[in-house]
Each structure stands twice: as structure tokens, then as C-alpha cells.
Tab-separated table of C-alpha atoms and ligand atoms in Angstrom:
chain	number	residue	atom	x	y	z
A	25	MET	CA	18.034	16.197	293.846
A	26	ASN	CA	19.007	13.768	291.506
A	27	ARG	CA	20.111	13.926	288.349
A	28	ALA	CA	16.442	13.299	286.823
A	29	GLU	CA	14.800	15.676	289.170
A	30	LEU	CA	17.430	18.450	288.387
A	31	HIS	CA	16.521	17.880	284.410
A	32	ARG	CA	12.784	18.198	285.196
A	33	LEU	CA	13.076	21.114	287.537
A	34	LEU	CA	15.441	22.933	284.618
A	35	ARG	CA	12.914	22.675	282.399
A	36	CYS	CA	9.865	23.106	284.381
A	37	THR	CA	7.047	26.405	283.574
A	38	GLY	CA	3.961	27.778	284.731
A	39	GLU	CA	3.221	27.268	288.771
A	40	GLU	CA	6.134	24.761	289.276
A	41	GLU	CA	8.380	27.330	287.822
A	42	GLU	CA	7.011	29.948	290.546
A	43	LEU	CA	7.503	27.563	293.119
A	44	LEU	CA	10.954	26.939	292.204
A	45	TYR	CA	11.970	29.939	292.647
A	46	LYS	CA	9.883	30.730	295.893
A	47	LYS	CA	11.758	27.823	297.549
A	48	ALA	CA	15.075	28.698	296.439
A	49	ALA	CA	14.365	32.003	297.895
A	50	GLU	CA	13.428	30.872	300.980
A	51	VAL	CA	15.847	28.468	301.299
A	52	ARG	CA	18.512	31.146	301.101
A	53	ASN	CA	16.757	32.957	303.083
A	54	SER	CA	16.748	30.555	306.135
A	55	VAL	CA	20.589	29.497	305.683
A	56	THR	CA	22.500	32.399	304.983
A	57	GLY	CA	19.529	34.990	305.789
A	58	ASN	CA	18.190	37.665	302.925
A	59	ALA	CA	21.664	40.001	303.097
A	60	VAL	CA	22.681	40.230	299.701
A	61	TYR	CA	26.673	41.140	299.382
A	62	LEU	CA	28.528	43.574	296.904
A	63	ARG	CA	31.774	43.076	295.389
A	64	GLY	CA	33.201	46.022	293.548
A	65	LEU	CA	34.187	44.464	289.965
A	66	ILE	CA	37.603	45.984	288.325
A	67	GLU	CA	38.690	44.766	285.428
A	68	VAL	CA	42.539	45.409	285.740
A	69	SER	CA	43.356	44.069	281.747
A	70	ASN	CA	41.811	42.915	279.029
A	71	ALA	CA	45.120	41.396	277.876
A	72	CYS	CA	44.874	37.827	277.601
A	73	GLY	CA	46.954	34.705	276.598
A	74	LYS	CA	44.177	32.492	275.875
A	75	ASN	CA	41.984	32.474	273.286
A	76	CYS	CA	38.573	30.671	274.281
A	77	LEU	CA	36.125	30.514	271.247
A	78	TYR	CA	33.368	32.252	273.221
A	79	CYS	CA	35.070	35.127	274.451
A	80	GLY	CA	35.542	39.151	272.625
A	81	ILE	CA	38.666	39.383	274.281
A	82	ARG	CA	40.643	36.268	273.217
A	83	SER	CA	44.529	36.830	272.016
A	84	GLY	CA	42.865	36.226	268.413
A	85	ASN	CA	40.791	39.065	268.458
A	86	GLY	CA	42.805	41.857	266.126
A	87	LYS	CA	39.956	44.184	266.494
A	88	VAL	CA	40.131	44.562	270.616
A	89	GLN	CA	42.322	47.837	271.981
A	90	ARG	CA	44.546	46.562	274.766
A	91	TYR	CA	44.871	48.095	278.178
A	92	LEU	CA	46.305	47.461	281.348
A	93	LEU	CA	44.997	49.701	284.628
A	94	ASP	CA	47.875	50.978	286.125
A	95	ASP	CA	48.504	50.942	289.984
A	96	ARG	CA	47.121	54.152	290.794
A	97	GLN	CA	43.938	53.265	288.901
A	98	ILE	CA	43.771	50.423	290.656
A	99	LEU	CA	44.584	51.649	294.172
A	100	GLU	CA	41.924	54.293	293.621
A	101	SER	CA	38.493	52.072	292.377
A	102	ALA	CA	39.560	49.824	295.060
A	103	LEU	CA	39.888	52.968	297.955
A	104	PHE	CA	36.598	53.379	296.357
A	105	ALA	CA	35.273	50.317	297.349
A	106	TYR	CA	36.174	50.763	300.228
A	107	LYS	CA	34.672	54.350	301.055
A	108	ASN	CA	31.323	53.378	299.849
A	109	ARG	CA	31.332	50.500	302.163
A	110	TYR	CA	31.245	47.348	299.551
A	111	GLY	CA	33.325	44.970	301.569
A	112	SER	CA	35.021	42.850	298.982
A	113	ILE	CA	36.795	43.876	295.661
A	114	VAL	CA	37.247	41.413	292.497
A	115	LEU	CA	40.262	41.792	290.406
A	116	GLN	CA	39.872	40.176	287.419
A	117	GLY	CA	40.891	40.205	284.009
A	118	GLY	CA	42.819	38.095	280.726
A	119	GLU	CA	45.187	35.461	281.746
A	120	ASN	CA	48.628	36.914	281.889
A	121	GLN	CA	51.321	34.554	283.396
A	122	SER	CA	54.517	36.767	283.223
A	123	PRO	CA	56.338	37.774	286.256
A	124	LEU	CA	55.681	41.615	285.715
A	125	PHE	CA	52.061	41.206	285.870
A	126	THR	CA	51.951	38.621	288.566
A	127	GLY	CA	54.231	40.528	290.194
A	128	LYS	CA	52.278	43.734	290.240
A	129	ILE	CA	49.111	41.902	291.324
A	130	ASP	CA	51.037	40.478	294.436
A	131	ARG	CA	51.869	44.460	295.121
A	132	LEU	CA	48.246	45.511	294.874
A	133	ILE	CA	46.701	43.179	297.242
A	134	ARG	CA	49.324	44.171	299.990
A	135	GLU	CA	48.782	47.813	298.911
A	136	ILE	CA	45.107	47.736	299.379
A	137	LYS	CA	45.303	45.291	302.307
A	138	GLN	CA	47.726	48.327	304.127
A	139	GLN	CA	45.487	51.037	302.395
A	140	THR	CA	42.708	49.669	304.340
A	141	ASP	CA	43.673	47.698	307.373
A	142	GLY	CA	43.048	44.398	306.298
A	143	ARG	CA	39.301	45.403	305.949
A	144	LEU	CA	38.543	45.210	302.142
A	145	GLY	CA	38.287	41.469	300.864
A	146	ILE	CA	39.901	40.657	297.963
A	147	THR	CA	39.049	37.968	295.542
A	148	LEU	CA	40.862	37.098	292.601
A	149	SER	CA	39.813	35.889	288.782
A	150	LEU	CA	43.045	36.326	286.444
A	151	GLY	CA	42.556	33.044	285.180
A	152	GLU	CA	44.671	29.658	285.404
A	153	GLN	CA	48.033	30.184	287.174
A	154	HIS	CA	51.137	28.070	288.819
A	155	GLU	CA	50.147	27.188	292.323
A	156	GLU	CA	53.035	28.962	293.643
A	157	THR	CA	51.523	32.114	291.994
A	158	TYR	CA	47.943	31.274	293.675
A	159	ARG	CA	50.049	30.527	296.617
A	160	GLN	CA	51.615	33.908	296.545
A	161	TRP	CA	48.915	36.003	296.085
A	162	PHE	CA	47.112	33.968	298.902
A	163	GLU	CA	50.035	34.845	301.551
A	164	SER	CA	49.865	38.399	300.344
A	165	GLY	CA	45.933	38.585	301.453
A	166	ALA	CA	43.729	37.620	298.991
A	167	HIS	CA	41.254	35.060	299.944
A	168	ARG	CA	38.973	34.162	297.519
A	169	TYR	CA	39.433	32.759	293.414
A	170	LEU	CA	36.857	32.683	290.885
A	171	LEU	CA	37.908	30.021	288.325
A	172	ARG	CA	35.088	28.848	286.096
A	173	ILE	CA	34.956	25.194	284.399
A	174	GLU	CA	33.006	26.884	282.144
A	175	THR	CA	31.841	23.474	281.297
A	176	SER	CA	31.973	20.073	283.131
A	177	ASN	CA	31.401	17.926	279.740
A	178	PRO	CA	35.146	17.486	278.899
A	179	GLU	CA	33.788	16.897	275.187
A	180	LEU	CA	31.915	20.128	274.929
A	181	TYR	CA	34.866	22.003	276.984
A	182	ALA	CA	37.348	21.110	273.950
A	183	ARG	CA	34.679	22.352	271.221
A	184	ILE	CA	34.611	25.970	273.101
A	185	HIS	CA	37.928	26.089	273.621
A	186	PRO	CA	41.437	25.648	270.965
A	187	ASP	CA	42.596	22.279	270.806
A	188	ASP	CA	46.140	22.745	272.717
A	189	ALA	CA	47.607	22.353	275.691
A	190	GLU	CA	46.997	25.511	276.746
A	191	HIS	CA	42.731	24.958	276.665
A	192	SER	CA	42.646	21.637	278.499
A	193	PHE	CA	40.082	20.577	280.483
A	194	ARG	CA	42.474	18.420	282.771
A	195	LYS	CA	44.549	21.183	283.678
A	196	ARG	CA	41.533	23.604	284.469
A	197	LEU	CA	40.778	21.135	287.170
A	198	ALA	CA	44.126	20.701	288.235
A	199	CYS	CA	43.945	24.598	288.810
A	200	LEU	CA	40.158	24.352	290.760
A	201	GLU	CA	42.074	21.943	293.105
A	202	SER	CA	45.360	24.121	293.215
A	203	LEU	CA	43.184	27.045	294.830
A	204	GLN	CA	41.322	24.993	297.383
A	205	ARG	CA	44.360	23.223	298.178
A	206	CYS	CA	46.273	26.970	298.733
A	207	GLY	CA	43.157	27.891	301.254
A	208	TYR	CA	41.098	30.018	298.915
A	209	GLN	CA	37.329	29.895	299.243
A	210	THR	CA	37.063	29.086	295.596
A	211	GLY	CA	34.282	29.910	292.955
A	212	SER	CA	33.586	28.234	289.556
A	213	GLY	CA	30.299	28.427	287.506
A	214	VAL	CA	29.290	27.448	283.852
A	215	MET	CA	27.963	29.207	281.251
A	216	ILE	CA	24.561	28.250	280.019
A	217	GLY	CA	22.733	28.344	276.565
A	218	LEU	CA	26.211	27.209	274.803
A	219	PRO	CA	25.964	25.967	271.312
A	220	PHE	CA	26.226	21.598	271.684
A	221	GLN	CA	24.861	22.147	275.053
A	222	THR	CA	22.034	20.254	276.604
A	223	THR	CA	19.330	20.009	279.329
A	224	GLU	CA	21.886	17.018	281.054
A	225	ASP	CA	25.052	19.050	280.436
A	226	LEU	CA	23.888	21.186	283.037
A	227	ALA	CA	22.508	19.510	285.295
A	228	ASN	CA	25.820	17.886	285.461
A	229	ASP	CA	26.974	20.911	285.863
A	230	LEU	CA	25.013	21.644	289.270
A	231	LEU	CA	25.817	18.182	290.342
A	232	PHE	CA	29.761	18.776	289.659
A	233	LEU	CA	29.802	21.916	291.694
A	234	LYS	CA	28.375	20.753	294.458
A	235	GLU	CA	30.912	16.998	293.962
A	236	ARG	CA	33.919	19.606	294.033
A	237	ASP	CA	32.822	21.614	297.311
A	238	VAL	CA	33.214	25.207	295.516
A	239	ASP	CA	32.225	27.660	298.306
A	240	MET	CA	31.287	30.226	295.665
A	241	VAL	CA	29.323	29.961	292.053
A	242	GLY	CA	29.169	32.436	289.124
A	243	MET	CA	26.855	31.329	286.230
A	244	GLY	CA	25.093	33.228	283.751
A	245	PRO	CA	24.163	33.105	279.974
A	246	TYR	CA	26.568	32.536	277.119
A	247	LEU	CA	26.017	35.351	275.201
A	248	GLU	CA	27.300	35.920	271.761
A	249	HIS	CA	29.982	38.365	270.528
A	250	PRO	CA	30.829	39.149	266.702
A	251	ASP	CA	34.826	38.873	266.499
A	252	THR	CA	34.449	35.360	267.776
A	253	PRO	CA	34.446	31.892	266.221
A	254	LEU	CA	31.115	30.437	268.133
A	255	TYR	CA	29.589	33.120	266.684
A	256	ALA	CA	28.856	30.854	263.980
A	257	TYR	CA	26.380	28.674	265.790
A	258	ARG	CA	24.006	31.662	266.911
A	259	GLU	CA	21.011	30.276	265.010
A	260	GLN	CA	21.603	26.875	266.933
A	261	LEU	CA	21.145	28.796	270.022
A	262	LEU	CA	18.004	29.078	272.624
A	263	PRO	CA	16.567	32.727	271.970
A	264	GLN	CA	18.365	35.336	274.766
A	265	ARG	CA	15.330	35.483	276.907
A	266	GLU	CA	15.344	30.974	277.119
A	267	ARG	CA	18.623	31.525	278.152
A	268	LEU	CA	18.066	33.963	280.734
A	269	ARG	CA	15.404	31.301	282.463
A	270	LEU	CA	17.206	28.851	282.059
A	271	ALA	CA	20.189	30.545	284.076
A	272	LEU	CA	17.648	31.556	286.655
A	273	HIS	CA	16.512	27.725	287.168
A	274	ALA	CA	19.972	26.707	287.524
A	275	ILE	CA	20.378	29.109	289.974
A	276	ALA	CA	17.251	28.294	292.340
A	277	CYS	CA	18.320	24.456	291.496
A	278	LEU	CA	21.661	25.136	292.813
A	279	ARG	CA	20.549	26.881	295.663
A	280	LEU	CA	18.555	23.509	296.509
A	281	LEU	CA	21.402	21.172	296.157
A	282	VAL	CA	23.886	23.231	298.245
A	283	PRO	CA	21.924	26.106	300.497
A	284	ASP	CA	24.670	27.716	301.888
A	285	LEU	CA	26.677	28.624	298.816
A	286	ASN	CA	27.527	32.324	297.717
A	287	ILE	CA	25.499	32.398	294.664
A	288	ALA	CA	25.958	35.384	292.155
A	289	ALA	CA	23.651	37.160	290.271
A	290	THR	CA	26.094	38.272	287.003
A	291	THR	CA	26.554	40.768	284.737
A	292	ALA	CA	25.114	38.391	281.959
A	293	LEU	CA	21.870	38.292	283.296
A	294	GLN	CA	21.700	42.123	283.226
A	295	ALA	CA	22.794	42.471	279.608
A	296	ILE	CA	19.521	40.208	278.413
A	297	ASP	CA	16.998	42.473	280.992
A	298	PRO	CA	18.045	45.278	282.994
A	299	GLN	CA	16.026	43.817	286.070
A	300	GLY	CA	18.765	40.691	285.141
A	301	ARG	CA	20.138	40.710	288.641
A	302	GLU	CA	17.043	41.436	290.624
A	303	GLN	CA	15.075	38.400	289.033
A	304	ALA	CA	18.455	36.228	289.969
A	305	LEU	CA	18.133	37.381	293.874
A	306	LYS	CA	14.244	35.850	293.672
A	307	ALA	CA	15.891	32.405	292.526
A	308	GLY	CA	18.019	32.421	295.498
A	309	ALA	CA	21.535	34.344	294.532
A	310	ASN	CA	22.796	36.676	297.186
A	311	VAL	CA	25.990	38.016	295.597
A	312	ILE	CA	25.796	41.241	292.691
A	313	MET	CA	29.542	42.507	291.728
A	314	PRO	CA	28.650	46.184	290.029
A	315	ASN	CA	31.324	47.155	288.042
A	316	ILE	CA	33.603	50.130	289.367
A	317	THR	CA	36.360	49.530	286.586
A	318	PRO	CA	37.322	53.111	285.457
A	319	ALA	CA	36.292	54.138	282.339
A	320	ALA	CA	39.793	53.858	280.632
A	321	GLY	CA	39.134	50.113	280.885
A	322	ARG	CA	35.290	49.983	280.806
A	323	SER	CA	34.197	49.936	277.222
A	324	HIS	CA	37.176	47.503	275.942
A	325	TYR	CA	36.151	44.662	278.840
A	326	LYS	CA	33.782	43.456	276.131
A	327	LEU	CA	33.596	39.289	276.461
A	328	TYR	CA	29.950	39.574	274.361
A	329	GLN	CA	28.117	41.644	272.383
A	330	ASN	CA	25.696	44.532	274.604
A	331	LYS	CA	27.946	44.084	277.974
A	332	PRO	CA	26.585	46.816	279.917
A	333	ASP	CA	29.441	49.249	280.214
A	334	TYR	CA	28.522	51.991	282.601
A	335	GLU	CA	30.176	52.447	285.272
A	336	GLU	CA	27.926	51.216	289.069
A	337	GLY	CA	29.548	52.764	291.441
A	338	ALA	CA	27.763	56.407	291.626
A	339	ALA	CA	25.863	57.249	293.834
A	340	GLU	CA	22.883	57.215	291.934
A	341	MET	CA	23.527	54.006	290.838
A	342	LEU	CA	23.914	52.219	294.150
A	343	GLN	CA	20.640	54.200	295.602
A	344	LYS	CA	18.759	52.223	292.124
A	345	LEU	CA	20.233	48.788	293.135
A	346	GLU	CA	19.524	49.163	296.568
A	347	THR	CA	16.027	49.878	295.227
A	348	GLY	CA	15.970	46.500	293.032
A	349	VAL	CA	17.292	44.438	295.601
A	350	ARG	CA	14.754	46.065	298.293
A	351	GLU	CA	12.379	44.688	295.888
A	352	ALA	CA	13.637	41.261	295.358
A	353	GLY	CA	12.863	40.926	299.191
A	354	CYS	CA	16.526	41.600	300.206
A	355	ARG	CA	18.541	43.735	301.737
A	356	ILE	CA	22.493	44.741	300.743
A	357	ALA	CA	24.935	44.122	303.586
A	358	PHE	CA	27.216	47.009	303.370
A	359	ASP	CA	30.932	46.859	304.870
A	360	GLN	CA	30.831	42.828	304.792
A	361	TRP	CA	32.834	40.680	303.376
A	362	GLY	CA	30.280	37.854	303.107
A	363	ASP	CA	31.798	34.819	303.385
A	364	PRO	CA	30.086	31.860	302.187
A	365	GLN	CA	28.890	29.770	305.204
A	366	HIS	CA	29.945	26.760	302.995
A	367	GLY	CA	33.314	25.488	303.966
A	368	LYS	CA	33.485	27.711	307.179
A	369	ASP	CA	35.041	24.670	308.906
A	370	ARG	CA	37.557	24.563	306.512
A	371	LYS	CA	41.006	24.358	308.560
A	372	THR	CA	42.321	26.489	305.768
A	373	VAL	CA	39.652	28.906	305.311
A	374	ARG	CA	41.019	31.933	307.016
A	375	PRO	CA	38.862	33.978	309.428
B	25	SAM	N1	40.161	35.214	281.873
B	25	SAM	C1	39.805	34.154	283.116
B	25	SAM	C2	38.752	33.376	283.197
B	25	SAM	O1	38.502	33.161	281.850
B	25	SAM	O2	38.403	33.067	284.006
B	25	SAM	C3	38.535	35.889	284.277
B	25	SAM	C4	37.797	36.952	283.128
B	25	SAM	S1	37.089	35.874	282.392
B	25	SAM	C5	36.218	36.916	281.096
B	25	SAM	C6	35.425	35.795	282.912
B	25	SAM	C7	34.489	34.473	282.572
B	25	SAM	O3	33.570	35.733	281.611
B	25	SAM	C8	34.626	33.539	282.159
B	25	SAM	O4	34.973	32.660	282.943
B	25	SAM	C9	33.677	33.191	281.275
B	25	SAM	O5	32.307	31.941	281.806
B	25	SAM	C10	32.864	34.387	280.812
B	25	SAM	N2	32.066	34.875	279.866
B	25	SAM	C11	33.347	35.210	278.584
B	25	SAM	N3	32.800	35.510	277.671
B	25	SAM	C12	31.855	35.085	277.742
B	25	SAM	C13	30.350	35.063	276.626
B	25	SAM	N4	30.965	35.291	275.484
B	25	SAM	N5	29.311	35.015	277.373
B	25	SAM	C14	29.195	34.789	278.771
B	25	SAM	N6	29.931	34.816	279.325
B	25	SAM	C15	31.196	35.174	279.129
B	26	SF4	FE1	41.243	34.781	278.682
B	26	SF4	FE2	38.889	34.455	280.212
B	26	SF4	FE3	38.131	35.393	277.835
B	26	SF4	FE4	39.220	32.994	278.219
B	26	SF4	S1	37.269	33.790	278.948
B	26	SF4	S2	40.040	34.734	276.293
B	26	SF4	S3	40.976	33.050	279.568
B	26	SF4	S4	39.665	36.310	279.131
């Protein structure tokens, strides 16, 4: 698909839209199967050194009560995921480059690996770090990393971030390259429906993700937060339902563009529609990240308004999820890392 075709498909409606979703699900089923992989999401801290203009836990938001889960809380959550056969976890949080924090994460990666006989897969999503830190964490046992580019348009990137060296597009790109060099299965993604974003931007985003040869993608609708500077532009946004639809289209288009990727059905979809993630599975996604953050942290990790803050690990929640996944024509693959087919032949990727 070229840029013009992507642009057209991102905007399609009616029968063409149905066909797009159907085709994307078929392609997923034939290339990666109908398995859906679980990643237990642990939001380790909402303390962040960055001040992204869209994010509710940005450093400049003085209303946020900051937290950092202690080692025991993180370890217990990881073991919960392991016992409940999740296969993998994601340690996500605000950006913190202090040796105290990076050392803590390193210690936890080793401990989790040790206590699960190396069986629990560990993905990290802890923002921009020095390459030595990325390498250290990789050597300790983390094997996937998520770092969204947020938008592949440098001008738009500049409009949604403060104007300083800490928030530079080039730095973000360099970090993605570092991660790939270290050997991580690298995930990226964008927000959909940002103020000032055009459909051309989105088509370019999809081509960017293909060109950058990422292995996993998480993209979801941008959702406003009242205590952020971008809230001032809320009148210019597409209605939330339209952002959800555009995100589903983007997922389906990406599945057709790069069939062997892991594509996540993100929480932001679910914030707009309780069935948002299941709709994403019908449009070609194959990863779900249930939130298993202990209650002490969850309610303070508010990236946007109406972020679901219930713990999804609970048995009845998982049962509900399983039903939804089945109704979307998929099945949960328990106890599996679910590494993407994409990049499997790369020498640096671990078995
Ligand atoms: N701090 C790390 C980082 O930025 O990569 C990881 C945590 S950060 C909260 C994870 C993602 O949340 C970001 O990459 C961004 O795309 C998303 N996010 C932040 N604010 C959002 C908002 N208002 N609407 C939708 N997604 C948002
Ligand atoms: Fe921090 Fe990530 Fe939010 Fe930016 S998006 S303010 S880096 S938590």
C-alpha cells in the first residue's frame, strides 16, 4: 500500500470499512494465527522527569500524587501474572534516569527472572534512557521495549512537547535506534486524533513504523486531560468516537502493511468504549495488556480523563476478557511470550 491508498483506507466508511477490518483479521489469522497474547501491565511509578504537553502525569502537573511501587509490590504483581499464566509482563512508568531507579529496575528484572525460572517474559516501557542502561536491562533479562514515537511528523512532535533538548524528536529516534542495537524486540507507536494531526500524518506514521522495522506497535486514541496544556485545543478535536474509529482503521491498515507484527489493543480504546479492545482484535490486533498494577498506584496513573482504573487481573475480569476475545474470533494463548514473527530471523533477538 502506498501513501495515497493508506490515506483513503484510513477514511473509508460503510462496506469498505467492514471489508478492511475483515481482511485485516484474516491476514492476522493466516500469518500469526488467532492467538491473543497477554502482557500484565504494572505501572511502577507515575513520577516523571518529562513534561509532555498531552500527558496527565507530566512533571508540571502539581495536582498528581506521586508514587513509586516498592520492590515487593512489583515482584508480587509479576508473580501474580506468572501464576495466572500471562506469559509476559510490562513494567511501565514515568521517565526516571536516576541510578537509584535504573538500579531498582535492574534488580527487579533479575529477581523476576530468577523467581520464574526465566519463564516470564519482561517488556519495559520506561521512556528515554542512556544506551548503557538499555543494554544493562537487556543483559539482565528484559527482552522487549516499548517507546512510542508519538507522531512521526517532527513539526507536530514539537507542538505537543516543550521546546527543549529533553523533548527532542531526534533524541527519541536515537533512543529507538539504541534499543534496536541492544537487541530488544522494539515496539513503538503513535497517538491518534491529536490536535493539529492530519490523516496524511497518520498515513506517514504507518509507513514510518514499517520503515523503522519495529516488531511491535501500540497505538491508540489521544484522550484529553484537563490539567495539561493540550486541553486548550479540545474544541478542535475529532469526537472521541471518531478517534476510536480512526484508531481501528489505523490498526487494520498496519496489519495489512506489515502482516507479521504484534499489534496491541490499547487501554485508550477501552476508555472510549468498554468493548474497544475487542473491536481492535476484530480489526487485526493480537496483544492485550490487562492492568495488574496494585491499587496503591493505579488510581494515580491518570494519563487522560476516564482512564479505566480497575484491576483487571481478578479472576472474573479475566473470564470476561476471555469471553470477549472468543467473541472477537480469537483465543487467549496462556503461558506464552508471544514474540512477534517479525524480526525472528534477526541474530540479535533472543530465542
Ligand atoms: N514515560 C514512558 C514514555 O513516555 O514512553 C512510558 C509511559 S507513557 C505514560 C506511555 C504512553 O502513554 C506514551 O507513549 C503516550 O503515547 C501515552 N499517553 C500519554 N498521555 C496520553 C493521552 N493524553 N492520551 C493517550 N495516550 C497518552
Ligand atoms: Fe512522562 Fe511518558 Fe507522560 Fe511524557 S508520556 S510525561 S515521558 S509519562
